[in-house]
Short mmCIF file of C-alpha atoms and ligand atoms in Angstrom, two decimals:
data_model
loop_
_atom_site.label_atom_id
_atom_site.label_comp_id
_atom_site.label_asym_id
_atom_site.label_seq_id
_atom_site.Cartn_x
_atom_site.Cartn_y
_atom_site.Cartn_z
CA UNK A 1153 11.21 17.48 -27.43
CA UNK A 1154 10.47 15.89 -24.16
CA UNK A 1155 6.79 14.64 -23.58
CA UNK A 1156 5.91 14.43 -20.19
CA UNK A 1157 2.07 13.43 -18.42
CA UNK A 1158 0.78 16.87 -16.53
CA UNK A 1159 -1.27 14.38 -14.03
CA UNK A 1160 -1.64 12.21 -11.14
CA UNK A 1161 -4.67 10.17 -12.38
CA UNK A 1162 -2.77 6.36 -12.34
CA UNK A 1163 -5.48 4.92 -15.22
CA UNK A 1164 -4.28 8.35 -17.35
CA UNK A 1165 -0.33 7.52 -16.17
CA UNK A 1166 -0.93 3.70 -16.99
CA UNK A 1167 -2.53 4.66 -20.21
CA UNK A 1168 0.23 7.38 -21.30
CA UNK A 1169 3.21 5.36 -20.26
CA UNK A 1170 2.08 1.94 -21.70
CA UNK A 1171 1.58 4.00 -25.17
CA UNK A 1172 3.59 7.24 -25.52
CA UNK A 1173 7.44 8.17 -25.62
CA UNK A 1174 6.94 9.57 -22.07
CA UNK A 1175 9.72 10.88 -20.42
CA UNK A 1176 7.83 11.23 -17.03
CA UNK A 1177 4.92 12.84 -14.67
CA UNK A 1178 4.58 16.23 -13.13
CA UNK A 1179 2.29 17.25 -10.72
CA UNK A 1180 1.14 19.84 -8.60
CA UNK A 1181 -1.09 20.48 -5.50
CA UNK A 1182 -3.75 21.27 -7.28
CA UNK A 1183 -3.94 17.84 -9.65
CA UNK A 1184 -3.36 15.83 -6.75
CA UNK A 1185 -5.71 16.69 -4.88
CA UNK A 1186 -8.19 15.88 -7.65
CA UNK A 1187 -7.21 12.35 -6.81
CA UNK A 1188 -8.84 12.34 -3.08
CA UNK A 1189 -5.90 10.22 -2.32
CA UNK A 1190 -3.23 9.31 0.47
CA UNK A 1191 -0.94 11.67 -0.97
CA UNK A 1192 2.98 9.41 -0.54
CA UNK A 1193 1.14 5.96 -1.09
CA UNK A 1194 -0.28 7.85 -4.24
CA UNK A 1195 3.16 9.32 -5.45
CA UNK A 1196 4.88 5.83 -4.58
CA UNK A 1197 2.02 4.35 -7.10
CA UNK A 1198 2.87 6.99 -9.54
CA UNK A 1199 7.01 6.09 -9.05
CA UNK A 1200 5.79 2.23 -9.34
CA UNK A 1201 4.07 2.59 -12.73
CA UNK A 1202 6.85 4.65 -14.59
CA UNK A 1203 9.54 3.31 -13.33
CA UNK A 1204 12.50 4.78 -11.90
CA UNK A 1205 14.18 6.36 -14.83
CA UNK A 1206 11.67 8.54 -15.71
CA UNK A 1207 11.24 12.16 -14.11
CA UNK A 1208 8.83 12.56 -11.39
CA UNK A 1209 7.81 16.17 -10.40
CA UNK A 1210 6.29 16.97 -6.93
CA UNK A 1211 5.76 20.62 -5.95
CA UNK A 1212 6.85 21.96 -2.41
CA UNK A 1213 4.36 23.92 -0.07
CA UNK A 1214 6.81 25.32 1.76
CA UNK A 1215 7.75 29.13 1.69
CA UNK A 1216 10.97 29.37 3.10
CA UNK A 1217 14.39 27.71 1.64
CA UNK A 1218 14.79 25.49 4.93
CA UNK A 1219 11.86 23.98 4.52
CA UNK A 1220 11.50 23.97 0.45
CA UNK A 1221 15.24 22.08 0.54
CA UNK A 1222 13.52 19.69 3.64
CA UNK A 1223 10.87 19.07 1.58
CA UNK A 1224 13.21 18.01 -1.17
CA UNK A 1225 15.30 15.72 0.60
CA UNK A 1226 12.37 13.98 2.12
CA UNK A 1227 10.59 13.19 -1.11
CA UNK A 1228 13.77 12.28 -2.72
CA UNK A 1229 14.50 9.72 -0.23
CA UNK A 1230 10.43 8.87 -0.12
CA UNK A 1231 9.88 8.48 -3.76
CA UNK A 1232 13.45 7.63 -5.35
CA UNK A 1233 13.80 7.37 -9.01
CA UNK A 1234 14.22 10.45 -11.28
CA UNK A 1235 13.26 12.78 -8.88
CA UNK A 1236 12.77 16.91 -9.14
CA UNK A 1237 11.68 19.00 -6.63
CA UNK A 1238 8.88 21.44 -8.50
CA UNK A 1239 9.09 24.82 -6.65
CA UNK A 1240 6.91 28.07 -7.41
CA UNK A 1241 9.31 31.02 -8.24
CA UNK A 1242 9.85 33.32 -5.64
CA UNK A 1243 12.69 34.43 -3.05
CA UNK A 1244 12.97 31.58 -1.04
CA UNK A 1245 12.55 29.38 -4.16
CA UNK A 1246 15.54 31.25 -5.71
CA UNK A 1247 17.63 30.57 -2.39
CA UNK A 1248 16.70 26.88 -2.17
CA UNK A 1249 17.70 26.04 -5.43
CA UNK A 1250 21.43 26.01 -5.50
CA UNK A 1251 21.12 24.39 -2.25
CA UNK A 1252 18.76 21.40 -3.24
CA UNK A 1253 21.53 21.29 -6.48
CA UNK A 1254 24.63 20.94 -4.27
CA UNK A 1255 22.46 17.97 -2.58
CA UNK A 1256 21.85 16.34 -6.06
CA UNK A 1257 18.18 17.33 -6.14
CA UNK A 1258 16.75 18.42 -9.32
CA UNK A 1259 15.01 21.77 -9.53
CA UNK A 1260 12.12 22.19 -11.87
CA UNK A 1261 11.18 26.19 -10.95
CA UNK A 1262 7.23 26.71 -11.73
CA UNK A 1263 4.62 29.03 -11.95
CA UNK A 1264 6.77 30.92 -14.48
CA UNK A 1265 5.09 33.76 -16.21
CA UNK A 1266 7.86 35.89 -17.51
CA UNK A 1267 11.06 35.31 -19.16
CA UNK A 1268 12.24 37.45 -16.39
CA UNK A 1269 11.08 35.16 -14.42
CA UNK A 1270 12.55 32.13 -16.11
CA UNK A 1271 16.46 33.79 -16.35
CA UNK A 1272 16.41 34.55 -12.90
CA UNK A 1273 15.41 30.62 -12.30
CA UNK A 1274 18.01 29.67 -14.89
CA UNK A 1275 20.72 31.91 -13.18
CA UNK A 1276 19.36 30.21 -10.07
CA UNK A 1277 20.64 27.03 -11.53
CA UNK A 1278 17.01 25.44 -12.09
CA UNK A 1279 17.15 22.55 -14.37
CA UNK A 1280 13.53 23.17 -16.03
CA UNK A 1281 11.37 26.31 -15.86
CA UNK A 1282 7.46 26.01 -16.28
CA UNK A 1283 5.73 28.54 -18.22
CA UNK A 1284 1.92 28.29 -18.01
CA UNK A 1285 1.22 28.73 -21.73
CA UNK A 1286 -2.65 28.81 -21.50
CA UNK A 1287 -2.87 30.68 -18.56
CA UNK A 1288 -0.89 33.43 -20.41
CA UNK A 1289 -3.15 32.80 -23.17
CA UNK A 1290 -6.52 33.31 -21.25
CA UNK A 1291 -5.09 36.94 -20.21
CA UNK A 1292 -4.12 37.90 -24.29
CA UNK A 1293 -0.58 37.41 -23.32
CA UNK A 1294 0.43 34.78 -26.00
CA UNK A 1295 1.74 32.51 -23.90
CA UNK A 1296 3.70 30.48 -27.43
CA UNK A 1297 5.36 33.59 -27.79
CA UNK A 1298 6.53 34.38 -24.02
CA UNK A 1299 8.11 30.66 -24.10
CA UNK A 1300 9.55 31.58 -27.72
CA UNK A 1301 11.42 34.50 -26.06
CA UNK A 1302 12.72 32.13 -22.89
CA UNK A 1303 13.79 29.38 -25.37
CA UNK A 1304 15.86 32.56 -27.02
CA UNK A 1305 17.34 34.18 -24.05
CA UNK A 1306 18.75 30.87 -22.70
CA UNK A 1307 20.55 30.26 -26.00
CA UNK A 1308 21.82 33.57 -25.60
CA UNK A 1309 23.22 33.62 -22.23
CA UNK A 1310 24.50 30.24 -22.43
CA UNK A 1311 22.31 28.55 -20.05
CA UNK A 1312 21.85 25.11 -19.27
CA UNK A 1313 18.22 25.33 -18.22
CA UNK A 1314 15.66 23.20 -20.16
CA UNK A 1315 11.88 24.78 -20.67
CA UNK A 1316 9.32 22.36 -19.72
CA UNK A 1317 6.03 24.45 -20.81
CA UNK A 1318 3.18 23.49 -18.91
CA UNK A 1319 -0.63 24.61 -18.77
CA UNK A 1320 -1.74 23.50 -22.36
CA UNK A 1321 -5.50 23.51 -23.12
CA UNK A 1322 -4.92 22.17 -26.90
CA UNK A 1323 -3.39 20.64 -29.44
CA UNK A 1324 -2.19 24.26 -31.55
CA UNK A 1325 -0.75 25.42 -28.07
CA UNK A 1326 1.58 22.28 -27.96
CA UNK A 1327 2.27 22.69 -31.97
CA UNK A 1328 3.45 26.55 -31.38
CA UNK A 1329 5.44 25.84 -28.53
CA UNK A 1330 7.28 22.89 -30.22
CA UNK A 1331 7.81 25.69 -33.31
CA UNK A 1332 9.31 27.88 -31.23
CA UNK A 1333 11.95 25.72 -29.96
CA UNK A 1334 10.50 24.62 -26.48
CA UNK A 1335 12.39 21.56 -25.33
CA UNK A 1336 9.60 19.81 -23.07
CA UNK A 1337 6.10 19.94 -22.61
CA UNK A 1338 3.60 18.59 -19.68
CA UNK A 1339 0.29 18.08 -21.15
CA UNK A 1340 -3.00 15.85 -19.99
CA UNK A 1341 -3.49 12.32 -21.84
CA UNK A 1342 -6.38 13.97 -24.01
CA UNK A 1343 -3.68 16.44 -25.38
CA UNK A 1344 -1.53 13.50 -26.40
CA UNK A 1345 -4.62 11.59 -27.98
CA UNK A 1346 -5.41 15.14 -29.74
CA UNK A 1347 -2.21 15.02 -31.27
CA UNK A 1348 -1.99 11.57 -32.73
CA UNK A 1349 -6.18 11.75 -34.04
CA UNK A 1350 -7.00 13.32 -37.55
CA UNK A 1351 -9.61 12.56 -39.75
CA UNK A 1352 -7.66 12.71 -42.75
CA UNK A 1353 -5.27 9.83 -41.27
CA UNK A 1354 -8.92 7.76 -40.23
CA UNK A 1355 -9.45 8.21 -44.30
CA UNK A 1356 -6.08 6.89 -45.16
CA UNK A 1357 -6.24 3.74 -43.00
CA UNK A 1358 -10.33 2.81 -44.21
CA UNK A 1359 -8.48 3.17 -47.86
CA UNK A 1360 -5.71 0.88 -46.79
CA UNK A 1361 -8.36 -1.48 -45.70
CA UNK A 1362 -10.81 -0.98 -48.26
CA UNK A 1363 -8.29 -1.90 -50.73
CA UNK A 1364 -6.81 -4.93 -48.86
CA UNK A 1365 -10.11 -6.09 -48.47
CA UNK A 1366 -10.93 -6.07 -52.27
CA UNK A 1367 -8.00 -8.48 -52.95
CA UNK A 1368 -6.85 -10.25 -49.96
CA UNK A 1369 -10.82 -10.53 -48.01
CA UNK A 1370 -10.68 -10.59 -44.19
CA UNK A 1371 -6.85 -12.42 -44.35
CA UNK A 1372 -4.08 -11.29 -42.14
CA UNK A 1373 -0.52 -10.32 -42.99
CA UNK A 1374 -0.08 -13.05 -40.84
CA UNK A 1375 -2.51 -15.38 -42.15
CA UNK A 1376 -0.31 -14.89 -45.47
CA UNK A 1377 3.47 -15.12 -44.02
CA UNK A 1378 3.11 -17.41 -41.46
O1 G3P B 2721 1.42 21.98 -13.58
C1 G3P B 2721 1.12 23.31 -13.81
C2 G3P B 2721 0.26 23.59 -14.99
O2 G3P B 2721 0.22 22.51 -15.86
C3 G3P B 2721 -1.08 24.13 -14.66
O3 G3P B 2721 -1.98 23.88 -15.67
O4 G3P B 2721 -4.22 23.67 -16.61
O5 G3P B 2721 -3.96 24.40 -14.24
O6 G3P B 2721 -3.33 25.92 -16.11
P1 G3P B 2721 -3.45 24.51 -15.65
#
């Protein structure tokens, strides 16, 4: 399972990255402009923080293959790094793909809603798809289950396409998903902390203490080793 940040928020990115096994950042138009930033000085701050080994998704605007592979090329050679191209799935995103592979660019196809969607994108030679698990959700189509059948139908066809599930709203979303075999998720730093909180781990550490306290008072491991 690869956990990546599904923001552009640089306190959130700072946060996530100092903290978490991230393996990088995607974006989209729609979270960056939630910034109110300069949008390349911003993406060069987000490339600065992680580091260039780990993947950094920016989504095209474009709507024809020309301009989706332009687009490509210039952020590659803008932002550097561990770069992939997001593009929404549709015609020209399906053309552009195999292009922006021959030129090294990595494809992360998005705004996947079917696994129709997702083979095609696979077939396409995408490197990720992006299934918007709660959006599925919010329209009682079980979004878990619609990435469980993706995860299935690239094991059975053979291909090397990862799913990178995307649009999570909580914790059991991310839980089912992993269940089901999905090998990446983008989630927002509050899904992270949601994961690693649980009241019954708060009660095991104030026993740990409790007890350490009763024989060892307010000394430190290293207080006693050093
Ligand atoms: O990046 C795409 C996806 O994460 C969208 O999420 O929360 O807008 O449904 P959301």
């Amino acid at each position: 399972m690869l956990y990546l940040l599904d923001t552009a928020n640089l306190a959130d990115i700072k946060h996530a990255n100092e903290f978490y096994p991230l393996y990088g950042v995607t974006t989209n138009p729609s979270i960056i402009s939630k910034e109110k930033a300069e949008f390349l000085p911003h993406i060069k701050a987000i490339r600065e923080i992680i580091g260039p080994d780990k993947m950094l998704c920016v989504q095209t605007m474009e709507k024809t293959a020309e301009d989706i592979v332009r687009d490509g090329e210039m952020l590659r050679d803008a932002i550097g790094g561990n770069f992939y191209l997001k593009v929404p799935i549709s015609e020209a995103g399906l053309k552009a793909t195999p292009i922006l592979k021959s030129k090294g660019i990595g494809v992360l196809m998005t705004a996947i809603f079917t696994p129709a969607q997702a083979l095609l994108s696979a077939k396409a030679g995408a490197d990720f798809v992006a299934p918007y698990v709660n959006r599925l959700d919010n329209i009682v189509a079980d979004g878990c289950a619609a990435l469980g059948e993706i995860v299935k139908q690239f094991e059975i066809y053979g291909m090397n396409c990862k799913v990178l599930a995307a649009s999570f709203k909580n914790v059991e979303q991310v839980h089912k998903c992993a269940s089901v075999g999905c090998h990446s998720v983008t989630v927002p730093l509050n899904i992270l902390q949601g994961i690693v909180s649980h009241p019954m781990t708060d009660m095991a550490v104030a026993g740990f203490d409790r007890d350490w306290a009763k024989v060892y008072g307010d000394k430190t491991i290293f207080d006693l080793v050093k």
